[in-house]
Amino acid sequence: MEQRRLGTGGPSVSALGLGCMGMAGRYGPVDEAESLATLRAALDEGVTLLDTGDFYGIGDNERLIARALRNGRRDQVAVSVKFGVLCEPGGGWAGLDARPEAVRNSLAYTLRRLETDHVDVYRPARPDPDVPIEETVGAIAELVTAGYVRSIGLSEVDAQTLRRAHDTHPIGDLQIEYSILSREIEEEILPFCRQNGIGITAYGVLSRGLLSESRSRQKTRDGDIRGGFPRFQGENLRHNLALIDGLREVAEPTGMTVAQLAIAWALARGEDIVPVIGARTRAQLAEALAVADVRLTRADLAAVERAVPAGSAAGDRYPSRPIPNPDDGEE
């Protein structure tokens, strides 16, 4: 598979990464055996970026990845870990903690669960409003010096916070939502990243399943957090499904599904962008990897633009009272 670099100083990874949050049950029930088989299939197919969070399954996702990476496979991949989300005993999320002492404590547990001596990219899931970003990044920088972290990442920060963080220590990559339906980063964040050698790991490439027709037209199931997201509700959903109908007319002549077109579109946005796909099954993984080497033409890209101009999606990305970090690294 094509290799891309996560920023000027980050690791070289496969052009498509695998986001593992869906394997922790946030989009409904999961099959652990199938999740493990999907992870191993991804490694066999050359996927070398695995994205997780220490709060995905309250640590269970990291343990699952550790199982997949046994027998000498750890050195074949880059593992990206988010931290800082506080968990409730019942499984809910209760805020953020990115104090320096919390950074060190979180990493200690992550290393144990992952059965490794380092993580390749370490990032706060969101900036903690009570802790200056300089303090959080400074604490991770100390872990870089100590050899426990290879590269510092960020997730879902605004341009000002990104600048302050990068002034404290070079940032390898920013994980942020980027898809045909969500293109806000093109205004300010993406230009800043490109000027400063910061890579983009793009999550939400399928807009949480909206751009995967088999899932976007199904009623959300119990335990599936998408039911509370504005783009999946009422008139917003009807409007967005109409946009997907337009994308289907673009996809069909190319022999791709709408989901595959969305992945190919993200790959075409630049070699500094690594889409992270939230496949939970081997079938979903195979569908995504089938377009890893597809190159859309200018005519294809123009047709996508006509079907879904920037800003045309209906509904906000998150509810008015957002969950701290609902689905980074996922669909």
mmCIF file of C-alpha atoms in Angstrom:
data_model
loop_
_atom_site.group_PDB
_atom_site.id
_atom_site.type_symbol
_atom_site.label_atom_id
_atom_site.label_comp_id
_atom_site.label_asym_id
_atom_site.label_seq_id
_atom_site.Cartn_x
_atom_site.Cartn_y
_atom_site.Cartn_z
ATOM 1 C CA MET A 1 0.000 0.000 0.000
ATOM 2 C CA GLU A 2 1.095 3.579 -0.649
ATOM 3 C CA GLN A 3 2.941 5.159 2.271
ATOM 4 C CA ARG A 4 2.361 8.660 3.614
ATOM 5 C CA ARG A 5 4.062 10.560 6.436
ATOM 6 C CA LEU A 6 2.229 11.955 9.450
ATOM 7 C CA GLY A 7 3.790 15.377 9.253
ATOM 8 C CA THR A 8 7.403 16.349 8.687
ATOM 9 C CA GLY A 9 8.657 14.570 11.788
ATOM 10 C CA GLY A 10 6.032 11.850 12.174
ATOM 11 C CA PRO A 11 6.045 8.181 11.223
ATOM 12 C CA SER A 12 5.608 6.824 7.725
ATOM 13 C CA VAL A 13 2.319 4.915 7.568
ATOM 14 C CA SER A 14 -0.073 3.333 5.101
ATOM 15 C CA ALA A 15 -2.206 5.760 3.093
ATOM 16 C CA LEU A 16 -5.283 4.371 4.878
ATOM 17 C CA GLY A 17 -5.377 3.901 8.628
ATOM 18 C CA LEU A 18 -7.757 1.819 10.722
ATOM 19 C CA GLY A 19 -9.805 3.563 13.403
ATOM 20 C CA CYS A 20 -10.703 1.146 16.176
ATOM 21 C CA MET A 21 -13.385 2.971 18.161
ATOM 22 C CA GLY A 22 -16.241 1.061 16.534
ATOM 23 C CA MET A 23 -14.751 -2.124 17.944
ATOM 24 C CA ALA A 24 -15.468 -0.745 21.425
ATOM 25 C CA GLY A 25 -19.246 -0.661 20.953
ATOM 26 C CA ARG A 26 -19.956 3.044 20.504
ATOM 27 C CA TYR A 27 -21.944 2.323 17.333
ATOM 28 C CA GLY A 28 -23.831 -0.616 18.793
ATOM 29 C CA PRO A 29 -22.975 -4.232 19.696
ATOM 30 C CA VAL A 30 -19.745 -5.705 18.363
ATOM 31 C CA ASP A 31 -18.325 -9.177 17.858
ATOM 32 C CA GLU A 32 -14.934 -9.361 19.583
ATOM 33 C CA ALA A 33 -13.760 -12.311 17.494
ATOM 34 C CA GLU A 34 -14.670 -10.465 14.284
ATOM 35 C CA SER A 35 -12.963 -7.304 15.553
ATOM 36 C CA LEU A 36 -9.761 -9.217 16.220
ATOM 37 C CA ALA A 37 -9.974 -10.913 12.827
ATOM 38 C CA THR A 38 -10.487 -7.506 11.178
ATOM 39 C CA LEU A 39 -7.421 -6.078 12.904
ATOM 40 C CA ARG A 40 -5.291 -9.005 11.778
ATOM 41 C CA ALA A 41 -6.664 -8.808 8.235
ATOM 42 C CA ALA A 42 -5.787 -5.098 8.113
ATOM 43 C CA LEU A 43 -2.209 -5.873 9.144
ATOM 44 C CA ASP A 44 -2.002 -8.621 6.533
ATOM 45 C CA GLU A 45 -3.145 -6.146 3.864
ATOM 46 C CA GLY A 46 -0.472 -3.607 4.750
ATOM 47 C CA VAL A 47 -2.355 -1.218 7.031
ATOM 48 C CA THR A 48 0.282 0.222 9.358
ATOM 49 C CA LEU A 49 -1.656 2.884 11.296
ATOM 50 C CA LEU A 50 -4.005 1.862 14.120
ATOM 51 C CA ASP A 51 -5.893 4.620 15.922
ATOM 52 C CA THR A 52 -7.408 4.166 19.364
ATOM 53 C CA GLY A 53 -8.175 5.983 22.611
ATOM 54 C CA ASP A 54 -7.559 4.841 26.163
ATOM 55 C CA PHE A 55 -11.247 5.486 26.868
ATOM 56 C CA TYR A 56 -12.515 3.317 23.990
ATOM 57 C CA GLY A 57 -14.161 0.537 25.942
ATOM 58 C CA ILE A 58 -12.407 1.965 29.031
ATOM 59 C CA GLY A 59 -9.159 0.296 28.023
ATOM 60 C CA ASP A 60 -10.585 -2.775 26.315
ATOM 61 C CA ASN A 61 -9.780 -1.419 22.844
ATOM 62 C CA GLU A 62 -6.101 -1.098 23.712
ATOM 63 C CA ARG A 63 -6.088 -4.664 25.048
ATOM 64 C CA LEU A 64 -7.692 -5.867 21.810
ATOM 65 C CA ILE A 65 -4.999 -4.145 19.761
ATOM 66 C CA ALA A 66 -2.313 -5.693 21.962
ATOM 67 C CA ARG A 67 -3.666 -9.144 21.137
ATOM 68 C CA ALA A 68 -3.545 -8.366 17.418
ATOM 69 C CA LEU A 69 0.049 -7.136 17.663
ATOM 70 C CA ARG A 70 1.520 -10.129 19.451
ATOM 71 C CA ASN A 71 3.964 -12.475 17.742
ATOM 72 C CA GLY A 72 6.300 -9.726 16.559
ATOM 73 C CA ARG A 73 3.800 -7.462 14.800
ATOM 74 C CA ARG A 74 4.174 -4.417 17.066
ATOM 75 C CA ASP A 75 7.174 -3.051 15.162
ATOM 76 C CA GLN A 76 5.241 -3.248 11.877
ATOM 77 C CA VAL A 77 2.722 -0.560 12.821
ATOM 78 C CA ALA A 78 2.294 2.930 14.239
ATOM 79 C CA VAL A 79 -0.187 3.106 17.106
ATOM 80 C CA SER A 80 -1.916 6.442 17.689
ATOM 81 C CA VAL A 81 -3.558 6.906 21.101
ATOM 82 C CA LYS A 82 -5.888 9.610 22.405
ATOM 83 C CA PHE A 83 -6.177 10.295 26.126
ATOM 84 C CA GLY A 84 -7.822 12.686 28.548
ATOM 85 C CA VAL A 85 -11.504 11.690 28.494
ATOM 86 C CA LEU A 86 -12.828 10.843 31.967
ATOM 87 C CA CYS A 87 -15.118 7.829 32.245
ATOM 88 C CA GLU A 88 -18.092 7.029 34.482
ATOM 89 C CA PRO A 89 -18.617 3.567 36.049
ATOM 90 C CA GLY A 90 -21.686 3.113 33.848
ATOM 91 C CA GLY A 91 -19.692 3.750 30.690
ATOM 92 C CA GLY A 92 -20.497 7.416 30.106
ATOM 93 C CA TRP A 93 -17.959 10.187 29.694
ATOM 94 C CA ALA A 94 -17.528 12.830 32.363
ATOM 95 C CA GLY A 95 -15.246 15.530 31.047
ATOM 96 C CA LEU A 96 -11.563 16.018 30.293
ATOM 97 C CA ASP A 97 -8.303 15.912 32.209
ATOM 98 C CA ALA A 98 -5.135 16.904 30.353
ATOM 99 C CA ARG A 99 -3.035 18.106 33.292
ATOM 100 C CA PRO A 100 0.657 17.124 33.038
ATOM 101 C CA GLU A 101 0.306 14.574 35.852
ATOM 102 C CA ALA A 102 -2.717 13.080 34.092
ATOM 103 C CA VAL A 103 -0.745 12.857 30.842
ATOM 104 C CA ARG A 104 1.949 10.769 32.511
ATOM 105 C CA ASN A 105 -0.537 8.623 34.422
ATOM 106 C CA SER A 106 -2.632 7.915 31.335
ATOM 107 C CA LEU A 107 0.388 6.868 29.318
ATOM 108 C CA ALA A 108 1.557 4.494 32.054
ATOM 109 C CA TYR A 109 -1.731 2.590 31.855
ATOM 110 C CA THR A 110 -1.769 2.701 28.047
ATOM 111 C CA LEU A 111 1.697 1.174 27.769
ATOM 112 C CA ARG A 112 0.666 -1.657 30.073
ATOM 113 C CA ARG A 113 -2.560 -2.378 28.180
ATOM 114 C CA LEU A 114 -0.875 -2.208 24.775
ATOM 115 C CA GLU A 115 1.988 -4.418 25.987
ATOM 116 C CA THR A 116 4.533 -2.020 24.523
ATOM 117 C CA ASP A 117 7.262 0.372 25.639
ATOM 118 C CA HIS A 118 6.160 3.317 23.492
ATOM 119 C CA VAL A 119 3.323 4.782 21.468
ATOM 120 C CA ASP A 120 3.981 6.285 18.072
ATOM 121 C CA VAL A 121 1.550 9.209 18.324
ATOM 122 C CA TYR A 122 0.072 10.492 21.590
ATOM 123 C CA ARG A 123 -2.579 13.176 21.670
ATOM 124 C CA PRO A 124 -5.222 14.710 23.935
ATOM 125 C CA ALA A 125 -8.680 13.758 22.728
ATOM 126 C CA ARG A 126 -9.718 17.388 23.080
ATOM 127 C CA PRO A 127 -7.982 20.411 24.587
ATOM 128 C CA ASP A 128 -8.829 20.633 28.286
ATOM 129 C CA PRO A 129 -10.472 24.060 28.851
ATOM 130 C CA ASP A 130 -8.957 24.191 32.348
ATOM 131 C CA VAL A 131 -5.374 23.452 31.260
ATOM 132 C CA PRO A 132 -3.328 25.613 28.869
ATOM 133 C CA ILE A 133 -2.446 23.607 25.779
ATOM 134 C CA GLU A 134 1.182 24.554 26.360
ATOM 135 C CA GLU A 135 1.191 22.574 29.607
ATOM 136 C CA THR A 136 -0.352 19.482 28.025
ATOM 137 C CA VAL A 137 1.969 19.519 25.020
ATOM 138 C CA GLY A 138 4.952 20.265 27.246
ATOM 139 C CA ALA A 139 4.214 17.174 29.314
ATOM 140 C CA ILE A 140 4.013 15.004 26.188
ATOM 141 C CA ALA A 141 7.269 16.546 24.983
ATOM 142 C CA GLU A 142 8.960 15.285 28.149
ATOM 143 C CA LEU A 143 7.687 11.796 27.299
ATOM 144 C CA VAL A 144 9.129 12.176 23.796
ATOM 145 C CA THR A 145 12.514 12.984 25.312
ATOM 146 C CA ALA A 146 12.214 9.952 27.604
ATOM 147 C CA GLY A 147 11.452 7.678 24.626
ATOM 148 C CA TYR A 148 7.896 6.722 25.579
ATOM 149 C CA VAL A 149 6.290 8.752 22.770
ATOM 150 C CA ARG A 150 7.587 9.150 19.214
ATOM 151 C CA SER A 151 5.388 12.004 17.920
ATOM 152 C CA ILE A 152 2.918 14.504 19.402
ATOM 153 C CA GLY A 153 -0.530 14.799 17.875
ATOM 154 C CA LEU A 154 -3.640 16.846 18.512
ATOM 155 C CA SER A 155 -7.333 16.200 17.929
ATOM 156 C CA GLU A 156 -10.163 18.572 17.030
ATOM 157 C CA VAL A 157 -8.487 21.850 17.994
ATOM 158 C CA ASP A 158 -9.075 25.271 16.466
ATOM 159 C CA ALA A 159 -6.404 27.124 14.514
ATOM 160 C CA GLN A 160 -5.348 29.336 17.432
ATOM 161 C CA THR A 161 -4.848 26.380 19.763
ATOM 162 C CA LEU A 162 -2.930 24.551 17.051
ATOM 163 C CA ARG A 163 -0.567 27.505 16.673
ATOM 164 C CA ARG A 164 0.081 27.713 20.410
ATOM 165 C CA ALA A 165 0.719 23.994 20.633
ATOM 166 C CA HIS A 166 3.073 23.991 17.656
ATOM 167 C CA ASP A 167 5.024 26.888 19.163
ATOM 168 C CA THR A 168 5.547 24.762 22.293
ATOM 169 C CA HIS A 169 6.726 21.633 20.469
ATOM 170 C CA PRO A 170 6.476 20.564 16.803
ATOM 171 C CA ILE A 171 3.165 18.803 16.213
ATOM 172 C CA GLY A 172 3.307 15.754 13.994
ATOM 173 C CA ASP A 173 -0.309 15.537 12.942
ATOM 174 C CA LEU A 174 -3.803 16.769 13.668
ATOM 175 C CA GLN A 175 -6.665 14.310 13.825
ATOM 176 C CA ILE A 176 -9.818 16.048 12.690
ATOM 177 C CA GLU A 177 -13.047 15.334 10.848
ATOM 178 C CA TYR A 178 -12.739 15.754 7.087
ATOM 179 C CA SER A 179 -15.086 14.375 4.459
ATOM 180 C CA ILE A 180 -17.179 15.327 1.465
ATOM 181 C CA LEU A 181 -19.823 16.514 3.951
ATOM 182 C CA SER A 182 -17.434 18.187 6.438
ATOM 183 C CA ARG A 183 -14.868 20.501 4.838
ATOM 184 C CA GLU A 184 -14.501 23.294 7.385
ATOM 185 C CA ILE A 185 -10.776 22.679 7.845
ATOM 186 C CA GLU A 186 -10.075 23.922 4.316
ATOM 187 C CA GLU A 187 -10.603 27.527 5.393
ATOM 188 C CA GLU A 188 -7.848 28.000 7.990
ATOM 189 C CA ILE A 189 -6.646 24.805 9.651
ATOM 190 C CA LEU A 190 -5.505 22.872 6.572
ATOM 191 C CA PRO A 191 -3.473 25.811 5.158
ATOM 192 C CA PHE A 192 -1.742 26.276 8.535
ATOM 193 C CA CYS A 193 -0.908 22.570 8.725
ATOM 194 C CA ARG A 194 0.584 22.618 5.250
ATOM 195 C CA GLN A 195 2.633 25.721 5.966
ATOM 196 C CA ASN A 196 4.092 24.088 9.074
ATOM 197 C CA GLY A 197 4.584 20.472 8.039
ATOM 198 C CA ILE A 198 1.730 19.089 10.135
ATOM 199 C CA GLY A 199 -0.045 16.043 8.744
ATOM 200 C CA ILE A 200 -3.774 15.356 8.869
ATOM 201 C CA THR A 201 -5.327 12.099 9.989
ATOM 202 C CA ALA A 202 -8.851 12.504 8.680
ATOM 203 C CA TYR A 203 -11.574 10.767 10.620
ATOM 204 C CA GLY A 204 -15.288 10.757 9.818
ATOM 205 C CA VAL A 205 -14.483 10.144 6.151
ATOM 206 C CA LEU A 206 -17.846 8.373 5.789
ATOM 207 C CA SER A 207 -19.569 10.993 7.975
ATOM 208 C CA ARG A 208 -20.365 8.399 10.640
ATOM 209 C CA GLY A 209 -21.954 6.135 8.058
ATOM 210 C CA LEU A 210 -24.024 8.717 6.167
ATOM 211 C CA LEU A 211 -21.812 8.113 3.156
ATOM 212 C CA SER A 212 -22.196 4.369 3.517
ATOM 213 C CA GLU A 213 -25.618 3.737 2.037
ATOM 214 C CA SER A 214 -26.244 0.415 3.727
ATOM 215 C CA ARG A 215 -25.932 2.097 7.128
ATOM 216 C CA SER A 216 -27.189 5.633 6.451
ATOM 217 C CA ARG A 217 -30.657 4.398 5.504
ATOM 218 C CA GLN A 218 -31.040 2.148 8.508
ATOM 219 C CA LYS A 219 -32.589 3.232 11.787
ATOM 220 C CA THR A 220 -29.898 3.644 14.431
ATOM 221 C CA ARG A 221 -29.822 0.777 16.921
ATOM 222 C CA ASP A 222 -29.799 0.736 20.694
ATOM 223 C CA GLY A 223 -26.403 1.855 21.975
ATOM 224 C CA ASP A 224 -25.632 3.681 18.715
ATOM 225 C CA ILE A 225 -24.713 7.275 19.594
ATOM 226 C CA ARG A 226 -25.474 8.506 16.067
ATOM 227 C CA GLY A 227 -29.171 8.739 16.871
ATOM 228 C CA GLY A 228 -28.406 11.906 18.842
ATOM 229 C CA PHE A 229 -26.461 13.630 16.068
ATOM 230 C CA PRO A 230 -28.270 16.394 14.112
ATOM 231 C CA ARG A 231 -27.309 15.071 10.681
ATOM 232 C CA PHE A 232 -29.166 11.827 11.423
ATOM 233 C CA GLN A 233 -32.414 13.482 12.447
ATOM 234 C CA GLY A 234 -35.638 14.408 10.651
ATOM 235 C CA GLU A 235 -35.431 16.833 7.753
ATOM 236 C CA ASN A 236 -31.649 17.030 8.076
ATOM 237 C CA LEU A 237 -31.365 13.322 7.361
ATOM 238 C CA ARG A 238 -33.741 13.528 4.390
ATOM 239 C CA HIS A 239 -31.699 16.411 2.940
ATOM 240 C CA ASN A 240 -28.411 14.571 3.449
ATOM 241 C CA LEU A 241 -29.712 11.376 1.905
ATOM 242 C CA ALA A 242 -30.669 13.405 -1.170
ATOM 243 C CA LEU A 243 -27.061 14.564 -1.405
ATOM 244 C CA ILE A 244 -25.967 10.941 -1.234
ATOM 245 C CA ASP A 245 -28.299 10.142 -4.128
ATOM 246 C CA GLY A 246 -26.350 12.692 -6.150
ATOM 247 C CA LEU A 247 -23.050 11.111 -5.147
ATOM 248 C CA ARG A 248 -24.332 7.725 -6.259
ATOM 249 C CA GLU A 249 -24.730 9.094 -9.777
ATOM 250 C CA VAL A 250 -21.053 10.060 -9.655
ATOM 251 C CA ALA A 251 -19.911 6.767 -8.148
ATOM 252 C CA GLU A 252 -21.759 4.264 -10.311
ATOM 253 C CA PRO A 253 -19.989 4.999 -13.627
ATOM 254 C CA THR A 254 -16.650 4.447 -11.870
ATOM 255 C CA GLY A 255 -17.721 1.086 -10.460
ATOM 256 C CA MET A 256 -17.464 2.335 -6.888
ATOM 257 C CA THR A 257 -19.966 2.530 -4.075
ATOM 258 C CA VAL A 258 -20.680 5.909 -2.487
ATOM 259 C CA ALA A 259 -18.533 4.874 0.494
ATOM 260 C CA GLN A 260 -15.636 3.982 -1.781
ATOM 261 C CA LEU A 261 -15.990 7.271 -3.619
ATOM 262 C CA ALA A 262 -15.842 9.113 -0.284
ATOM 263 C CA ILE A 263 -12.642 7.309 0.687
ATOM 264 C CA ALA A 264 -11.054 7.908 -2.721
ATOM 265 C CA TRP A 265 -12.020 11.597 -2.457
ATOM 266 C CA ALA A 266 -10.272 11.903 0.919
ATOM 267 C CA LEU A 267 -7.159 10.193 -0.451
ATOM 268 C CA ALA A 268 -7.141 12.664 -3.351
ATOM 269 C CA ARG A 269 -7.078 15.747 -1.093
ATOM 270 C CA GLY A 270 -3.315 15.540 -0.637
ATOM 271 C CA GLU A 271 -0.458 13.229 0.265
ATOM 272 C CA ASP A 272 -0.296 14.854 3.702
ATOM 273 C CA ILE A 273 -3.761 13.477 4.530
ATOM 274 C CA VAL A 274 -4.228 9.944 5.878
ATOM 275 C CA PRO A 275 -7.893 8.904 6.038
ATOM 276 C CA VAL A 276 -8.725 6.723 9.038
ATOM 277 C CA ILE A 277 -11.448 4.194 8.246
ATOM 278 C CA GLY A 278 -13.636 2.764 11.004
ATOM 279 C CA ALA A 279 -14.135 -0.759 9.649
ATOM 280 C CA ARG A 280 -15.529 -3.150 12.235
ATOM 281 C CA THR A 281 -15.736 -6.227 10.027
ATOM 282 C CA ARG A 282 -13.542 -7.838 7.409
ATOM 283 C CA ALA A 283 -16.200 -7.090 4.777
ATOM 284 C CA GLN A 284 -16.152 -3.364 5.584
ATOM 285 C CA LEU A 285 -12.350 -3.428 5.575
ATOM 286 C CA ALA A 286 -12.223 -5.085 2.171
ATOM 287 C CA GLU A 287 -14.602 -2.493 0.724
ATOM 288 C CA ALA A 288 -12.389 0.337 1.969
ATOM 289 C CA LEU A 289 -9.062 -1.171 0.934
ATOM 290 C CA ALA A 290 -10.364 -1.859 -2.579
ATOM 291 C CA VAL A 291 -9.915 1.844 -3.369
ATOM 292 C CA ALA A 292 -6.578 2.364 -1.616
ATOM 293 C CA ASP A 293 -4.844 2.711 -4.970
ATOM 294 C CA VAL A 294 -7.671 4.426 -6.886
ATOM 295 C CA ARG A 295 -6.832 7.838 -8.332
ATOM 296 C CA LEU A 296 -9.802 10.072 -9.051
ATOM 297 C CA THR A 297 -9.550 12.242 -12.154
ATOM 298 C CA ARG A 298 -10.139 15.988 -12.195
ATOM 299 C CA ALA A 299 -13.468 15.266 -13.847
ATOM 300 C CA ASP A 300 -14.406 12.905 -11.012
ATOM 301 C CA LEU A 301 -13.509 15.504 -8.385
ATOM 302 C CA ALA A 302 -15.456 18.188 -10.223
ATOM 303 C CA ALA A 303 -18.491 15.912 -10.361
ATOM 304 C CA VAL A 304 -18.290 15.371 -6.590
ATOM 305 C CA GLU A 305 -18.105 19.131 -6.106
ATOM 306 C CA ARG A 306 -21.222 19.665 -8.215
ATOM 307 C CA ALA A 307 -23.124 16.951 -6.353
ATOM 308 C CA VAL A 308 -22.117 18.113 -2.867
ATOM 309 C CA PRO A 309 -20.688 21.649 -2.762
ATOM 310 C CA ALA A 310 -18.755 22.549 0.374
ATOM 311 C CA GLY A 311 -21.114 23.454 3.197
ATOM 312 C CA SER A 312 -24.196 21.798 1.730
ATOM 313 C CA ALA A 313 -24.755 19.190 4.470
ATOM 314 C CA ALA A 314 -27.720 19.849 6.771
ATOM 315 C CA GLY A 315 -27.246 19.804 10.540
ATOM 316 C CA ASP A 316 -24.296 20.346 12.835
ATOM 317 C CA ARG A 317 -21.626 17.696 13.249
ATOM 318 C CA TYR A 318 -22.379 17.350 16.971
ATOM 319 C CA PRO A 319 -25.356 17.844 19.276
ATOM 320 C CA SER A 320 -25.683 21.242 20.965
ATOM 321 C CA ARG A 321 -24.270 19.642 24.107
ATOM 322 C CA PRO A 322 -21.497 17.551 22.557
ATOM 323 C CA ILE A 323 -20.088 14.396 24.009
ATOM 324 C CA PRO A 324 -16.408 15.118 24.863
ATOM 325 C CA ASN A 325 -14.986 12.890 22.137
ATOM 326 C CA PRO A 326 -17.676 10.802 20.507
ATOM 327 C CA ASP A 327 -16.026 9.155 17.546
ATOM 328 C CA ASP A 328 -12.544 10.232 16.560
ATOM 329 C CA GLY A 329 -10.882 7.719 14.263
ATOM 330 C CA GLU A 330 -14.197 6.219 13.250
ATOM 331 C CA GLU A 331 -16.354 6.307 10.142
#
